[in-house]
């Protein structure tokens, strides 16, 4: 089935993909220079790992909560709030050494807190993005979701080289200020696009090609998942997927730590 997009729908997909890319970049770029900075600043390996781990733990714990928030307050609000939190917390990390006068323990505590906010913001924005794409294009969920995942992968790929170059040019603060500002700048077009009639609803092409349960409201097709969370977590296939993801992500994290600190 051919996916036909209006100008507003295409702009929405492109903008959210750019947003996902640079949000992932905000996390990935630290791998290029933070261990070097930590060694110069007297931050131990354990403290460095704490700063890195805080993001992943926060994202893991926040993801189920983000789904509930999206249901209660709307996906658009959760998306905007999540992106704003990612951008502001990223910039705040860059300001941390100056705010704490480069004292090791306060610096580690503040950075860890900011990384937690990064994880919370990213879990909210990513969940809302995938939900909104799924709602807007129900007959092409795989295509738009795959594009969004590719955008995240691109952010992971370009993050370290961009972070390394900015660190060489302007020191510790510059990568966080520059890359944290980009998602905030993308908020303006996202706010306008998500307020448009052509977005957050099923596209005309998708509705014509898709036959599923939905609720018609003023000519719009609203899609809701009414499956209780308690029933979802009882499904064996959910736990199989979860443990599989845990396994391969754990191996990636272990390898990354080995290479980053020269233990391999």
Short mmCIF file of C-alpha atoms in Angstrom, two decimals:
data_model
loop_
_atom_site.label_atom_id
_atom_site.label_comp_id
_atom_site.label_asym_id
_atom_site.label_seq_id
_atom_site.Cartn_x
_atom_site.Cartn_y
_atom_site.Cartn_z
CA UNK A 1 0.00 0.00 0.00
CA UNK A 2 1.39 3.33 -1.06
CA UNK A 3 1.71 5.95 1.66
CA UNK A 4 0.49 9.35 0.47
CA UNK A 5 1.30 12.26 2.77
CA UNK A 6 0.03 15.79 2.81
CA UNK A 7 2.54 18.60 3.23
CA UNK A 8 1.68 18.95 6.93
CA UNK A 9 1.95 15.21 7.56
CA UNK A 10 5.31 14.99 5.79
CA UNK A 11 6.59 17.99 7.73
CA UNK A 12 5.45 16.35 10.97
CA UNK A 13 7.21 13.04 10.24
CA UNK A 14 10.44 14.76 9.18
CA UNK A 15 10.43 17.10 12.19
CA UNK A 16 9.85 14.38 14.78
CA UNK A 17 12.56 12.25 13.17
CA UNK A 18 15.01 15.16 13.39
CA UNK A 19 13.97 15.66 16.99
CA UNK A 20 14.55 12.00 17.83
CA UNK A 21 17.96 12.12 16.15
CA UNK A 22 19.22 15.07 18.16
CA UNK A 23 17.73 13.82 21.40
CA UNK A 24 19.69 10.58 20.94
CA UNK A 25 22.77 12.64 20.06
CA UNK A 26 22.47 14.46 23.38
CA UNK A 27 22.98 11.16 25.16
CA UNK A 28 25.50 9.51 22.85
CA UNK A 29 27.90 12.44 22.49
CA UNK A 30 29.19 12.12 26.07
CA UNK A 31 30.95 8.85 25.27
CA UNK A 32 33.53 10.71 23.15
CA UNK A 33 34.88 13.10 25.76
CA UNK A 34 33.38 12.62 29.23
CA UNK A 35 35.87 9.93 30.38
CA UNK A 36 38.72 12.27 29.40
CA UNK A 37 37.13 15.17 31.23
CA UNK A 38 36.40 12.97 34.26
CA UNK A 39 40.04 11.89 34.47
CA UNK A 40 41.23 15.51 34.36
CA UNK A 41 38.62 16.60 36.92
CA UNK A 42 39.41 13.77 39.35
CA UNK A 43 36.11 11.96 38.88
CA UNK A 44 36.51 8.25 39.54
CA UNK A 45 35.43 5.45 37.22
CA UNK A 46 32.64 4.49 39.63
CA UNK A 47 31.34 8.04 39.69
CA UNK A 48 31.57 8.23 35.89
CA UNK A 49 29.57 5.03 35.56
CA UNK A 50 26.97 6.45 37.96
CA UNK A 51 26.51 9.47 35.72
CA UNK A 52 26.08 7.25 32.66
CA UNK A 53 23.84 4.66 34.31
CA UNK A 54 21.46 7.27 35.76
CA UNK A 55 20.04 8.00 32.31
CA UNK A 56 19.25 4.38 31.46
CA UNK A 57 17.74 3.59 34.86
CA UNK A 58 15.53 6.68 34.73
CA UNK A 59 14.36 5.84 31.23
CA UNK A 60 13.60 2.25 32.23
CA UNK A 61 11.53 3.27 35.25
CA UNK A 62 9.81 6.18 33.53
CA UNK A 63 8.63 4.44 30.37
CA UNK A 64 5.51 2.81 31.92
CA UNK A 65 4.72 6.05 33.73
CA UNK A 66 5.08 8.02 30.50
CA UNK A 67 2.38 5.88 28.92
CA UNK A 68 0.00 6.67 31.76
CA UNK A 69 0.84 10.38 31.50
CA UNK A 70 0.16 10.34 27.76
CA UNK A 71 -3.23 8.78 28.38
CA UNK A 72 -4.10 11.24 31.13
CA UNK A 73 -2.73 14.51 29.75
CA UNK A 74 -2.52 13.81 26.03
CA UNK A 75 0.34 12.73 23.82
CA UNK A 76 0.99 16.21 22.49
CA UNK A 77 1.65 17.62 25.95
CA UNK A 78 3.85 14.70 26.94
CA UNK A 79 5.82 15.06 23.69
CA UNK A 80 6.42 18.78 24.15
CA UNK A 81 7.24 18.43 27.84
CA UNK A 82 9.64 15.54 27.19
CA UNK A 83 11.57 17.38 24.49
CA UNK A 84 11.79 20.51 26.63
CA UNK A 85 13.11 18.45 29.54
CA UNK A 86 15.76 16.75 27.37
CA UNK A 87 17.02 20.05 25.97
CA UNK A 88 17.08 21.94 29.27
CA UNK A 89 18.72 19.11 31.24
CA UNK A 90 21.38 18.70 28.54
CA UNK A 91 22.28 22.39 28.70
CA UNK A 92 22.30 22.19 32.50
CA UNK A 93 24.91 19.40 32.41
CA UNK A 94 27.22 21.69 30.48
CA UNK A 95 26.81 24.39 33.13
CA UNK A 96 27.44 22.01 36.04
CA UNK A 97 31.24 22.47 36.43
CA UNK A 98 30.83 26.25 36.75
CA UNK A 99 27.82 26.00 39.06
CA UNK A 100 29.59 23.57 41.42
CA UNK A 101 33.01 25.29 41.18
CA UNK A 102 34.38 22.01 39.85
CA UNK A 103 34.12 20.26 43.20
CA UNK A 104 33.95 16.56 42.42
CA UNK A 105 31.15 15.28 44.65
CA UNK A 106 28.67 18.15 44.02
CA UNK A 107 29.47 17.95 40.31
CA UNK A 108 28.76 14.21 40.17
CA UNK A 109 25.52 14.60 42.13
CA UNK A 110 24.22 17.41 39.94
CA UNK A 111 25.21 15.67 36.71
CA UNK A 112 23.55 12.46 37.86
CA UNK A 113 20.35 14.37 38.60
CA UNK A 114 20.46 16.05 35.20
CA UNK A 115 21.01 12.70 33.51
CA UNK A 116 17.96 11.35 35.32
CA UNK A 117 15.95 14.24 33.88
CA UNK A 118 17.36 13.41 30.45
CA UNK A 119 16.10 9.84 30.78
CA UNK A 120 12.67 10.98 32.00
CA UNK A 121 12.34 13.48 29.16
CA UNK A 122 13.48 11.07 26.47
CA UNK A 123 11.15 8.30 27.62
CA UNK A 124 8.22 10.72 27.47
CA UNK A 125 9.10 12.18 24.07
CA UNK A 126 9.87 8.85 22.42
CA UNK A 127 6.72 7.17 23.70
CA UNK A 128 4.54 10.08 22.63
CA UNK A 129 6.24 10.25 19.22
CA UNK A 130 5.70 6.57 18.42
CA UNK A 131 2.11 6.73 19.66
CA UNK A 132 1.34 9.81 17.56
CA UNK A 133 2.93 8.30 14.45
CA UNK A 134 0.95 5.11 14.99
CA UNK A 135 -2.28 7.09 15.39
CA UNK A 136 -1.67 9.24 12.33
CA UNK A 137 -0.76 6.36 10.00
CA UNK A 138 -2.47 3.17 11.26
CA UNK A 139 -2.04 1.34 7.96
CA UNK A 140 1.67 2.14 7.82
CA UNK A 141 2.75 1.81 11.43
CA UNK A 142 5.77 -0.29 10.51
CA UNK A 143 7.07 2.20 7.96
CA UNK A 144 6.78 5.33 10.11
CA UNK A 145 7.96 3.56 13.26
CA UNK A 146 10.94 2.15 11.37
CA UNK A 147 11.81 5.62 10.13
CA UNK A 148 11.71 6.92 13.70
CA UNK A 149 13.94 4.09 14.93
CA UNK A 150 16.40 4.83 12.11
CA UNK A 151 16.43 8.46 13.23
CA UNK A 152 17.35 7.37 16.76
CA UNK A 153 20.10 5.12 15.40
CA UNK A 154 21.46 8.04 13.39
CA UNK A 155 21.64 10.10 16.57
CA UNK A 156 23.65 7.37 18.30
CA UNK A 157 25.99 7.19 15.30
CA UNK A 158 26.71 10.91 14.91
CA UNK A 159 26.68 11.74 18.62
CA UNK A 160 30.27 10.76 19.55
CA UNK A 161 32.00 12.47 16.58
CA UNK A 162 29.95 15.64 16.98
CA UNK A 163 30.52 15.68 20.72
CA UNK A 164 34.24 15.12 20.27
CA UNK A 165 34.61 17.94 17.74
CA UNK A 166 32.65 20.42 19.86
CA UNK A 167 34.63 19.43 22.94
CA UNK A 168 37.93 20.11 21.15
CA UNK A 169 36.65 23.46 19.87
CA UNK A 170 35.02 24.86 23.00
CA UNK A 171 35.61 22.59 25.98
CA UNK A 172 33.11 20.79 28.18
CA UNK A 173 30.26 23.30 28.02
CA UNK A 174 29.95 23.77 24.24
CA UNK A 175 28.68 20.28 23.22
CA UNK A 176 25.85 20.40 25.77
CA UNK A 177 24.80 23.96 24.99
CA UNK A 178 24.79 23.47 21.22
CA UNK A 179 23.18 20.03 21.09
CA UNK A 180 20.75 20.77 23.91
CA UNK A 181 19.50 23.85 22.08
CA UNK A 182 18.61 21.97 18.88
CA UNK A 183 15.65 19.96 20.32
CA UNK A 184 14.40 23.16 21.96
CA UNK A 185 14.51 24.95 18.60
CA UNK A 186 12.53 22.10 17.01
CA UNK A 187 9.78 22.58 19.60
CA UNK A 188 8.36 25.60 17.78
CA UNK A 189 7.56 23.80 14.49
CA UNK A 190 6.41 20.73 16.42
CA UNK A 191 3.94 22.78 18.46
CA UNK A 192 2.49 24.28 15.28
CA UNK A 193 2.41 21.00 13.38
CA UNK A 194 0.77 19.00 16.16
CA UNK A 195 -1.89 21.70 16.44
CA UNK A 196 -2.75 21.32 12.75
CA UNK A 197 -5.78 19.39 11.56
CA UNK A 198 -3.67 17.06 9.42
CA UNK A 199 -1.70 15.60 12.32
CA UNK A 200 -2.62 13.46 15.35
CA UNK A 201 -5.27 11.73 13.34
CA UNK A 202 -5.38 9.08 10.69
CA UNK A 203 -4.34 10.33 7.29
CA UNK A 204 -6.96 10.01 4.56
CA UNK A 205 -4.87 7.48 2.67
CA UNK A 206 -4.31 5.35 5.74
CA UNK A 207 -7.96 5.43 6.77
CA UNK A 208 -9.04 4.31 3.33
CA UNK A 209 -6.64 1.39 3.37
CA UNK A 210 -7.05 0.38 6.99
CA UNK A 211 -9.91 -1.46 8.59
CA UNK A 212 -9.71 -1.69 12.36
CA UNK A 213 -11.46 -0.58 15.48
CA UNK A 214 -11.64 3.15 15.98
CA UNK A 215 -13.92 5.95 17.09
CA UNK A 216 -15.06 8.55 14.60
CA UNK A 217 -15.16 12.06 16.03
CA UNK A 218 -16.04 15.03 13.81
CA UNK A 219 -14.63 13.30 10.76
CA UNK A 220 -11.44 12.35 12.57
CA UNK A 221 -10.37 8.83 13.39
CA UNK A 222 -9.23 8.52 16.99
CA UNK A 223 -7.38 5.35 17.97
CA UNK A 224 -7.20 4.21 21.55
CA UNK A 225 -5.67 1.21 23.21
CA UNK A 226 -8.06 0.09 25.94
CA UNK A 227 -6.07 -2.96 27.04
CA UNK A 228 -5.42 -2.74 30.81
CA UNK A 229 -1.76 -2.57 31.75
CA UNK A 230 -2.24 -5.46 34.19
CA UNK A 231 -3.26 -7.72 31.30
CA UNK A 232 -0.37 -6.61 29.10
CA UNK A 233 2.34 -7.51 31.61
CA UNK A 234 0.81 -10.96 32.12
CA UNK A 235 1.43 -11.94 28.49
CA UNK A 236 4.41 -14.33 28.08
CA UNK A 237 5.44 -12.80 24.76
CA UNK A 238 5.83 -9.40 26.42
CA UNK A 239 8.28 -10.82 28.97
CA UNK A 240 10.16 -12.77 26.28
CA UNK A 241 10.70 -9.59 24.27
CA UNK A 242 11.63 -7.66 27.41
CA UNK A 243 14.26 -10.18 28.56
CA UNK A 244 15.65 -10.47 25.02
CA UNK A 245 16.08 -6.71 24.84
CA UNK A 246 17.64 -6.72 28.30
CA UNK A 247 20.15 -9.35 27.22
CA UNK A 248 21.48 -7.68 24.10
CA UNK A 249 21.45 -4.19 25.63
CA UNK A 250 23.41 -5.49 28.63
CA UNK A 251 26.07 -6.95 26.34
CA UNK A 252 26.35 -3.67 24.47
CA UNK A 253 26.70 -1.71 27.69
CA UNK A 254 29.36 -4.07 29.05
CA UNK A 255 31.40 -3.81 25.84
CA UNK A 256 31.05 -0.01 25.81
CA UNK A 257 32.41 0.29 29.36
CA UNK A 258 35.33 -2.02 28.55
CA UNK A 259 36.40 0.02 25.54
CA UNK A 260 35.69 3.40 27.10
CA UNK A 261 38.00 2.87 30.05
CA UNK A 262 40.59 0.73 28.31
CA UNK A 263 39.90 -2.51 30.19
CA UNK A 264 39.47 -4.64 27.06
#
